[in-house]
Coordinates of N, CA and C in Angstrom, one line a residue:
X1 N 78.2 65.7 -129.6 CA 78.1 64.7 -128.5 C 77.1 65.3 -127.5
X2 N 76.2 64.4 -127.0 CA 75.2 64.9 -126.1 C 75.2 63.9 -124.9
X3 N 74.6 64.3 -123.8 CA 74.4 63.5 -122.7 C 73.2 62.6 -123.0
X4 N 73.1 61.3 -122.5 CA 72.0 60.4 -122.9 C 70.7 61.0 -122.5
X5 N 70.5 61.8 -121.5 CA 69.2 62.2 -121.1 C 68.7 63.4 -121.9
X6 N 69.5 64.0 -122.8 CA 69.2 65.1 -123.6 C 68.4 64.7 -124.8
X7 N 67.2 64.3 -124.7 CA 66.4 63.8 -125.8 C 66.1 64.9 -126.8
X8 N 66.1 66.1 -126.4 CA 65.8 67.2 -127.3 C 67.0 67.5 -128.2
X9 N 68.1 67.1 -127.9 CA 69.4 67.5 -128.5 C 69.4 67.2 -130.0
X10 N 68.9 66.0 -130.4 CA 69.0 65.6 -131.8 C 68.1 66.5 -132.7
X11 N 66.9 66.8 -132.2 CA 66.0 67.7 -132.9 C 66.6 69.1 -133.0
X12 N 67.2 69.6 -131.9 CA 67.8 71.0 -131.9 C 69.0 71.0 -132.8
X13 N 69.8 70.0 -132.9 CA 70.9 69.9 -133.8 C 70.5 69.9 -135.2
X14 N 69.4 69.2 -135.5 CA 68.9 69.2 -136.9 C 68.5 70.6 -137.3
X15 N 67.8 71.4 -136.3 CA 67.4 72.7 -136.6 C 68.6 73.6 -137.0
X16 N 69.7 73.4 -136.3 CA 70.9 74.2 -136.5 C 71.7 73.7 -137.7
X17 N 71.3 72.6 -138.4 CA 72.1 72.1 -139.5 C 73.2 71.1 -139.2
X18 N 73.2 70.6 -137.9 CA 74.2 69.6 -137.5 C 73.8 68.3 -138.1
X19 N 74.6 67.6 -138.8 CA 74.3 66.4 -139.5 C 74.1 65.2 -138.7
X20 N 74.7 65.1 -137.5 CA 74.6 63.9 -136.7 C 74.9 64.2 -135.3
X21 N 74.3 63.4 -134.4 CA 74.5 63.5 -133.0 C 74.8 62.1 -132.4
X22 N 75.6 62.0 -131.4 CA 75.9 60.8 -130.7 C 75.8 61.0 -129.2
X23 N 75.2 60.1 -128.5 CA 75.1 60.2 -127.1 C 76.4 59.7 -126.4
X24 N 76.9 60.4 -125.4 CA 78.1 59.9 -124.7 C 77.7 58.9 -123.7
X25 N 78.5 57.9 -123.4 CA 79.8 57.7 -124.0 C 79.6 57.1 -125.4
X26 N 80.4 57.5 -126.3 CA 80.3 57.0 -127.7 C 80.9 55.7 -127.8
X27 N 80.2 54.8 -128.5 CA 80.8 53.4 -128.8 C 81.4 53.5 -130.2
X28 N 82.5 52.8 -130.3 CA 83.3 52.8 -131.5 C 82.4 52.5 -132.8
X29 N 81.6 51.5 -132.7 CA 80.7 51.1 -133.8 C 79.7 52.2 -134.2
X30 N 79.2 52.9 -133.2 CA 78.3 54.0 -133.4 C 79.0 55.2 -134.1
X31 N 80.2 55.5 -133.7 CA 81.0 56.5 -134.3 C 81.3 56.2 -135.8
X32 N 81.7 55.0 -136.0 CA 82.1 54.5 -137.3 C 80.8 54.6 -138.2
X33 N 79.7 54.1 -137.8 CA 78.5 54.2 -138.5 C 78.1 55.6 -138.9
X34 N 78.2 56.5 -137.9 CA 77.8 57.9 -138.1 C 78.8 58.6 -139.1
X35 N 80.1 58.3 -139.0 CA 81.0 58.9 -139.9 C 80.8 58.4 -141.4
X36 N 80.5 57.1 -141.5 CA 80.3 56.5 -142.8 C 79.1 57.1 -143.4
X37 N 78.0 57.3 -142.6 CA 76.8 57.9 -143.1 C 77.0 59.4 -143.6
X38 N 77.8 60.1 -142.8 CA 78.1 61.5 -143.2 C 79.0 61.6 -144.4
X39 N 79.9 60.6 -144.6 CA 80.7 60.7 -145.8 C 80.0 60.4 -147.1
X40 N 78.9 59.7 -147.0 CA 78.1 59.3 -148.2 C 76.9 60.2 -148.4
X41 N 76.5 61.0 -147.4 CA 75.4 61.9 -147.5 C 75.8 63.2 -148.0
X42 N 74.8 64.0 -148.5 CA 75.0 65.3 -149.0 C 75.0 66.3 -147.8
X43 N 75.2 67.6 -148.0 CA 75.2 68.5 -146.9 C 73.9 68.7 -146.3
X44 N 73.8 69.0 -145.0 CA 72.6 69.2 -144.3 C 72.4 70.7 -144.1
X45 N 71.3 71.2 -144.6 CA 71.0 72.7 -144.4 C 70.2 72.9 -143.2
X46 N 70.4 74.1 -142.6 CA 69.5 74.4 -141.4 C 68.1 74.5 -141.8
X47 N 67.2 74.2 -140.9 CA 65.7 74.3 -141.2 C 65.4 75.7 -141.4
X48 N 64.3 76.0 -142.2 CA 63.9 77.3 -142.5 C 63.5 78.1 -141.2
X49 N 62.8 77.4 -140.3 CA 62.4 78.1 -139.1 C 63.6 78.6 -138.2
X50 N 64.7 77.9 -138.3 CA 65.9 78.4 -137.6 C 66.4 79.7 -138.2
X51 N 66.4 79.8 -139.5 CA 66.8 81.1 -140.1 C 65.7 82.2 -139.8
X52 N 64.5 81.8 -139.8 CA 63.4 82.8 -139.5 C 63.5 83.4 -138.1
X53 N 64.1 82.7 -137.2 CA 64.3 83.2 -135.9 C 65.2 84.4 -135.8
X54 N 66.0 84.6 -136.8 CA 66.9 85.7 -136.8 C 66.3 87.0 -137.3
X55 N 65.1 86.8 -138.0 CA 64.4 88.0 -138.5 C 63.7 88.7 -137.4
X56 N 63.4 90.0 -137.5 CA 62.8 90.8 -136.4 C 61.4 90.2 -136.1
X57 N 61.1 90.2 -134.8 CA 59.8 89.8 -134.3 C 58.7 90.8 -134.8
X58 N 57.6 90.4 -135.3 CA 56.6 91.4 -135.7 C 55.9 91.9 -134.5
X59 N 55.2 93.0 -134.7 CA 54.5 93.6 -133.6 C 55.3 94.6 -132.8
X60 N 54.7 95.0 -131.7 CA 55.3 96.0 -130.8 C 56.4 95.4 -129.9
X61 N 57.3 96.1 -129.5 CA 58.3 95.6 -128.5 C 57.5 95.3 -127.2
X62 N 57.9 94.2 -126.5 CA 57.3 93.8 -125.3 C 58.2 94.1 -124.1
X63 N 57.5 94.3 -122.9 CA 58.3 94.4 -121.7 C 58.2 93.0 -121.1
X64 N 59.4 92.4 -121.0 CA 59.4 91.0 -120.6 C 60.2 90.8 -119.3
X65 N 59.7 90.1 -118.3 CA 60.4 89.7 -117.1 C 60.9 88.3 -117.3
X66 N 62.2 88.2 -117.3 CA 62.9 86.9 -117.4 C 63.3 86.4 -116.0
X67 N 62.7 85.3 -115.6 CA 62.9 84.8 -114.2 C 63.8 83.5 -114.4
X68 N 65.1 83.7 -114.2 CA 66.0 82.6 -114.4 C 67.2 82.8 -113.5
X69 N 67.7 81.7 -112.9 CA 68.8 81.8 -111.9 C 70.1 81.6 -112.5
X70 N 70.2 81.0 -113.7 CA 71.5 80.7 -114.3 C 72.0 81.9 -115.1
X71 N 73.2 82.4 -114.8 CA 73.7 83.6 -115.4 C 73.9 83.4 -117.0
X72 N 74.3 82.2 -117.4 CA 74.5 82.0 -118.8 C 73.2 82.0 -119.5
X73 N 72.2 81.4 -119.0 CA 70.8 81.4 -119.6 C 70.3 82.8 -119.5
X74 N 70.6 83.6 -118.5 CA 70.1 85.0 -118.4 C 70.7 85.8 -119.6
X75 N 72.0 85.7 -119.8 CA 72.6 86.4 -120.9 C 72.1 86.1 -122.2
X76 N 71.9 84.8 -122.4 CA 71.4 84.3 -123.7 C 70.0 84.8 -124.0
X77 N 69.1 84.8 -122.9 CA 67.7 85.3 -123.1 C 67.7 86.8 -123.3
X78 N 68.5 87.5 -122.6 CA 68.5 89.0 -122.8 C 69.0 89.3 -124.2
X79 N 70.0 88.6 -124.6 CA 70.6 88.9 -126.0 C 69.5 88.6 -127.0
X80 N 68.9 87.4 -127.0 CA 67.9 87.1 -127.9 C 66.7 88.1 -128.0
X81 N 66.2 88.4 -126.8 CA 65.0 89.3 -126.7 C 65.4 90.7 -127.1
X82 N 66.5 91.3 -126.6 CA 66.8 92.6 -126.9 C 67.2 92.8 -128.4
X83 N 67.7 91.8 -129.0 CA 68.0 91.8 -130.4 C 66.8 92.0 -131.2
X84 N 65.6 91.5 -130.7 CA 64.4 91.7 -131.4 C 63.6 92.9 -130.9
X85 N 64.3 93.8 -130.1 CA 63.7 95.0 -129.7 C 62.9 95.0 -128.4
X86 N 62.9 93.9 -127.7 CA 62.1 93.8 -126.5 C 62.9 94.4 -125.3
X87 N 62.1 94.9 -124.3 CA 62.8 95.4 -123.1 C 62.7 94.3 -122.0
X88 N 63.9 94.0 -121.5 CA 64.0 92.8 -120.6 C 64.5 93.3 -119.2
X89 N 63.8 92.7 -118.2 CA 64.2 92.8 -116.8 C 64.4 91.4 -116.3
X90 N 65.5 91.3 -115.5 CA 65.9 90.0 -114.9 C 65.5 89.8 -113.5
X91 N 65.1 88.6 -113.1 CA 64.9 88.2 -111.8 C 65.6 86.9 -111.6
X92 N 66.3 86.7 -110.5 CA 67.2 85.6 -110.3 C 66.4 84.4 -109.6
X93 N 65.2 84.6 -109.1 CA 64.4 83.6 -108.5 C 63.0 84.1 -108.4
X94 N 62.1 83.2 -108.0 CA 60.7 83.5 -108.0 C 60.3 84.6 -107.0
X95 N 61.0 84.7 -105.9 CA 60.7 85.8 -105.0 C 61.1 87.1 -105.6
X96 N 62.2 87.2 -106.2 CA 62.6 88.5 -106.9 C 61.6 88.8 -108.0
X97 N 61.1 87.8 -108.7 CA 60.1 88.1 -109.7 C 58.8 88.7 -109.1
X98 N 58.4 88.2 -108.0 CA 57.2 88.7 -107.3 C 57.4 90.1 -106.9
X99 N 58.6 90.4 -106.3 CA 58.9 91.8 -105.9 C 58.9 92.7 -107.1
X100 N 59.5 92.3 -108.2 CA 59.6 93.2 -109.4 C 58.2 93.4 -110.0
X101 N 57.4 92.3 -110.0 CA 56.0 92.4 -110.5 C 55.1 93.3 -109.7
X102 N 55.4 93.4 -108.4 CA 54.6 94.3 -107.5 C 54.9 95.8 -107.8
X103 N 56.0 96.1 -108.4 CA 56.4 97.5 -108.7 C 56.3 97.9 -110.1
X104 N 56.2 96.9 -111.1 CA 56.3 97.2 -112.5 C 55.2 96.4 -113.2
X105 N 54.9 96.8 -114.4 CA 54.0 96.0 -115.3 C 54.8 95.5 -116.4
X106 N 54.4 94.3 -116.8 CA 55.1 93.6 -117.9 C 54.0 93.0 -118.9
X107 N 54.4 92.7 -120.1 CA 53.6 92.1 -121.1 C 53.7 90.6 -121.0
X108 N 54.8 90.1 -120.4 CA 55.0 88.6 -120.4 C 56.1 88.3 -119.4
X109 N 55.9 87.1 -118.8 CA 56.9 86.6 -117.9 C 57.5 85.2 -118.4
X110 N 58.8 85.1 -118.6 CA 59.4 83.9 -118.9 C 59.9 83.3 -117.6
X111 N 59.4 82.1 -117.2 CA 59.6 81.6 -115.9 C 60.4 80.3 -115.9
X112 N 61.6 80.3 -115.4 CA 62.3 79.0 -115.2 C 61.6 78.3 -114.1
X113 N 61.6 76.9 -114.1 CA 60.9 76.2 -113.1 C 61.7 75.8 -111.9
X114 N 63.0 75.5 -112.1 CA 63.9 75.1 -111.0 C 64.8 76.3 -110.6
X115 N 64.4 76.9 -109.5 CA 65.3 78.0 -109.0 C 65.3 78.0 -107.5
X116 N 66.3 78.6 -106.9 CA 66.4 78.6 -105.4 C 65.4 79.6 -104.9
X117 N 65.2 79.6 -103.6 CA 64.3 80.6 -102.8 C 62.8 80.3 -103.1
X118 N 62.4 80.5 -104.4 CA 61.0 80.3 -104.8 C 61.0 79.8 -106.2
X119 N 60.6 78.6 -106.4 CA 60.7 78.0 -107.8 C 59.6 78.6 -108.7
X120 N 59.6 78.2 -110.0 CA 58.7 78.7 -110.9 C 57.2 78.4 -110.7
X121 N 57.0 77.2 -110.2 CA 55.6 76.7 -109.8 C 55.1 77.6 -108.7
X122 N 55.9 77.8 -107.6 CA 55.4 78.6 -106.5 C 55.2 80.0 -106.9
X123 N 56.1 80.6 -107.7 CA 55.9 82.0 -108.1 C 54.7 82.1 -109.0
X124 N 54.5 81.2 -109.9 CA 53.3 81.2 -110.7 C 52.0 81.2 -109.9
X125 N 52.0 80.3 -108.9 CA 50.8 80.2 -108.0 C 50.5 81.5 -107.3
X126 N 51.6 82.2 -106.9 CA 51.4 83.5 -106.2 C 50.9 84.6 -107.2
X127 N 51.5 84.6 -108.4 CA 51.0 85.5 -109.4 C 49.6 85.3 -109.7
X128 N 49.2 84.1 -110.0 CA 47.8 83.8 -110.3 C 46.8 84.1 -109.2
X129 N 47.3 84.0 -107.9 CA 46.4 84.3 -106.8 C 46.2 85.8 -106.8
X130 N 47.2 86.6 -107.0 CA 47.1 88.1 -107.0 C 46.2 88.5 -108.2
X131 N 46.3 87.8 -109.3 CA 45.4 88.1 -110.5 C 44.0 87.8 -110.2
X132 N 43.7 86.8 -109.4 CA 42.3 86.5 -109.0 C 41.7 87.7 -108.2
X133 N 42.5 88.3 -107.4 CA 42.1 89.4 -106.6 C 41.9 90.7 -107.4
X134 N 42.8 90.8 -108.4 CA 42.8 92.1 -109.2 C 42.0 92.0 -110.5
X135 N 41.8 90.8 -111.0 CA 41.1 90.6 -112.3 C 42.0 90.8 -113.5
X136 N 43.3 90.7 -113.3 CA 44.3 90.9 -114.4 C 44.8 89.5 -114.8
X137 N 45.6 89.5 -115.9 CA 46.3 88.3 -116.3 C 47.5 88.6 -117.1
X138 N 48.6 88.1 -116.7 CA 49.9 88.2 -117.4 C 50.3 86.9 -118.0
X139 N 50.6 86.8 -119.2 CA 51.0 85.5 -119.8 C 52.4 85.0 -119.1
X140 N 52.4 83.8 -118.7 CA 53.6 83.2 -118.1 C 54.0 82.0 -119.0
X141 N 55.3 82.0 -119.5 CA 55.8 80.9 -120.3 C 56.9 80.2 -119.4
X142 N 56.6 78.9 -119.3 CA 57.6 78.1 -118.5 C 58.8 77.8 -119.4
X143 N 60.0 77.9 -118.8 CA 61.2 77.6 -119.4 C 61.8 76.4 -118.5
X144 N 62.1 75.3 -119.1 CA 62.6 74.2 -118.3 C 63.4 73.2 -119.1
X145 N 64.4 72.7 -118.4 CA 65.2 71.6 -119.0 C 64.4 70.3 -119.0
X146 N 63.3 70.3 -118.2 CA 62.4 69.1 -118.2 C 61.7 69.0 -119.5
X147 N 62.0 68.0 -120.3 CA 61.3 67.8 -121.6 C 60.7 66.4 -121.7
X148 N 60.2 66.0 -120.5 CA 59.7 64.6 -120.5 C 58.2 64.7 -120.8
X149 N 57.6 63.6 -121.1 CA 56.2 63.5 -121.4 C 55.4 63.9 -120.1
X150 N 54.5 64.8 -120.2 CA 53.7 65.2 -119.1 C 54.1 66.5 -118.5
X151 N 55.3 67.0 -118.8 CA 55.8 68.2 -118.2 C 55.0 69.4 -118.7
X152 N 54.7 69.4 -120.0 CA 53.9 70.5 -120.6 C 52.6 70.6 -119.9
X153 N 51.9 69.5 -119.7 CA 50.6 69.5 -119.1 C 50.7 69.9 -117.6
X154 N 51.8 69.5 -116.9 CA 51.9 69.9 -115.6 C 52.1 71.5 -115.5
X155 N 52.8 72.0 -116.4 CA 53.0 73.5 -116.4 C 51.7 74.2 -116.7
X156 N 51.0 73.7 -117.6 CA 49.7 74.4 -118.0 C 48.7 74.2 -116.8
X157 N 48.7 73.1 -116.2 CA 47.8 72.9 -115.0 C 48.2 73.8 -113.9
X158 N 49.5 74.2 -113.8 CA 49.9 75.1 -112.7 C 49.6 76.5 -113.0
X159 N 49.0 76.8 -114.1 CA 48.6 78.2 -114.4 C 49.5 78.9 -115.4
X160 N 50.5 78.2 -116.0 CA 51.3 78.8 -117.0 C 50.6 78.7 -118.4
X161 N 50.9 79.7 -119.2 CA 50.2 79.8 -120.5 C 50.9 79.0 -121.6
X162 N 52.2 78.8 -121.5 CA 52.9 78.0 -122.5 C 54.1 77.4 -121.9
X163 N 54.8 76.6 -122.7 CA 55.9 75.8 -122.2 C 57.0 75.7 -123.3
X164 N 58.2 76.1 -122.9 CA 59.3 75.9 -123.9 C 60.5 75.2 -123.2
X165 N 60.9 74.1 -123.8 CA 62.0 73.3 -123.2 C 63.4 74.0 -123.5
X166 N 64.3 73.8 -122.6 CA 65.7 74.4 -122.7 C 66.5 73.3 -123.4
X167 N 67.5 73.7 -124.1 CA 67.9 75.1 -124.4 C 66.9 75.7 -125.3
X168 N 66.6 77.0 -125.1 CA 65.5 77.7 -125.8 C 65.9 78.0 -127.2
X169 N 65.1 77.5 -128.1 CA 65.3 77.8 -129.5 C 64.7 79.1 -129.8
X170 N 65.4 80.0 -130.5 CA 64.9 81.3 -130.9 C 63.6 81.2 -131.6
X171 N 63.5 80.3 -132.6 CA 62.3 80.1 -133.3 C 61.1 79.7 -132.4
X172 N 61.3 78.8 -131.5 CA 60.2 78.4 -130.6 C 59.8 79.6 -129.7
X173 N 60.8 80.3 -129.2 CA 60.5 81.4 -128.3 C 59.7 82.5 -129.0
X174 N 60.1 82.9 -130.2 CA 59.4 83.9 -130.8 C 58.0 83.5 -131.4
X175 N 57.9 82.2 -131.6 CA 56.6 81.7 -132.0 C 55.6 81.8 -130.9
X176 N 56.1 81.5 -129.7 CA 55.3 81.5 -128.5 C 54.9 82.9 -128.1
X177 N 55.8 83.9 -128.1 CA 55.6 85.2 -127.6 C 54.9 86.1 -128.6
X178 N 54.8 85.7 -129.9 CA 54.1 86.6 -130.8 C 52.6 86.5 -130.7

């Protein structure tokens, strides 16, 4: 069962091998139709790329700054990345990310867009400004629950190098960071 605004949910559920999704509130006729379809259909297997996400990421381990304010999302990202051998540092908002970046070097920044204090767009703007002065470039990947048409383009226009909708799929994450 998903919320009506979670358009990404059906595709993500198919990746995981979930046979059907219904948006809440569920109407009796929709539930009956889905159950009937499931009873007459064969089993649904997870997509190959979902299984591939569990295999080790090729290449060298990366130093990754995860900028995310939600503790649950932080734990999930750390677990996924460390499982693949990457070194992860957490920042709870854009200002913390800037402070950490001033003292450390990273191979990649995963940047949530909606955070308190300094959001992902503002933090990216500040990072890109410092890079213009220094001549360096760090890849920034936007992480956002915004999965509407035009959001990807808005992130790229703001200076981010890639865009991944939440909830983050391991297959999508490792495809982007490889």
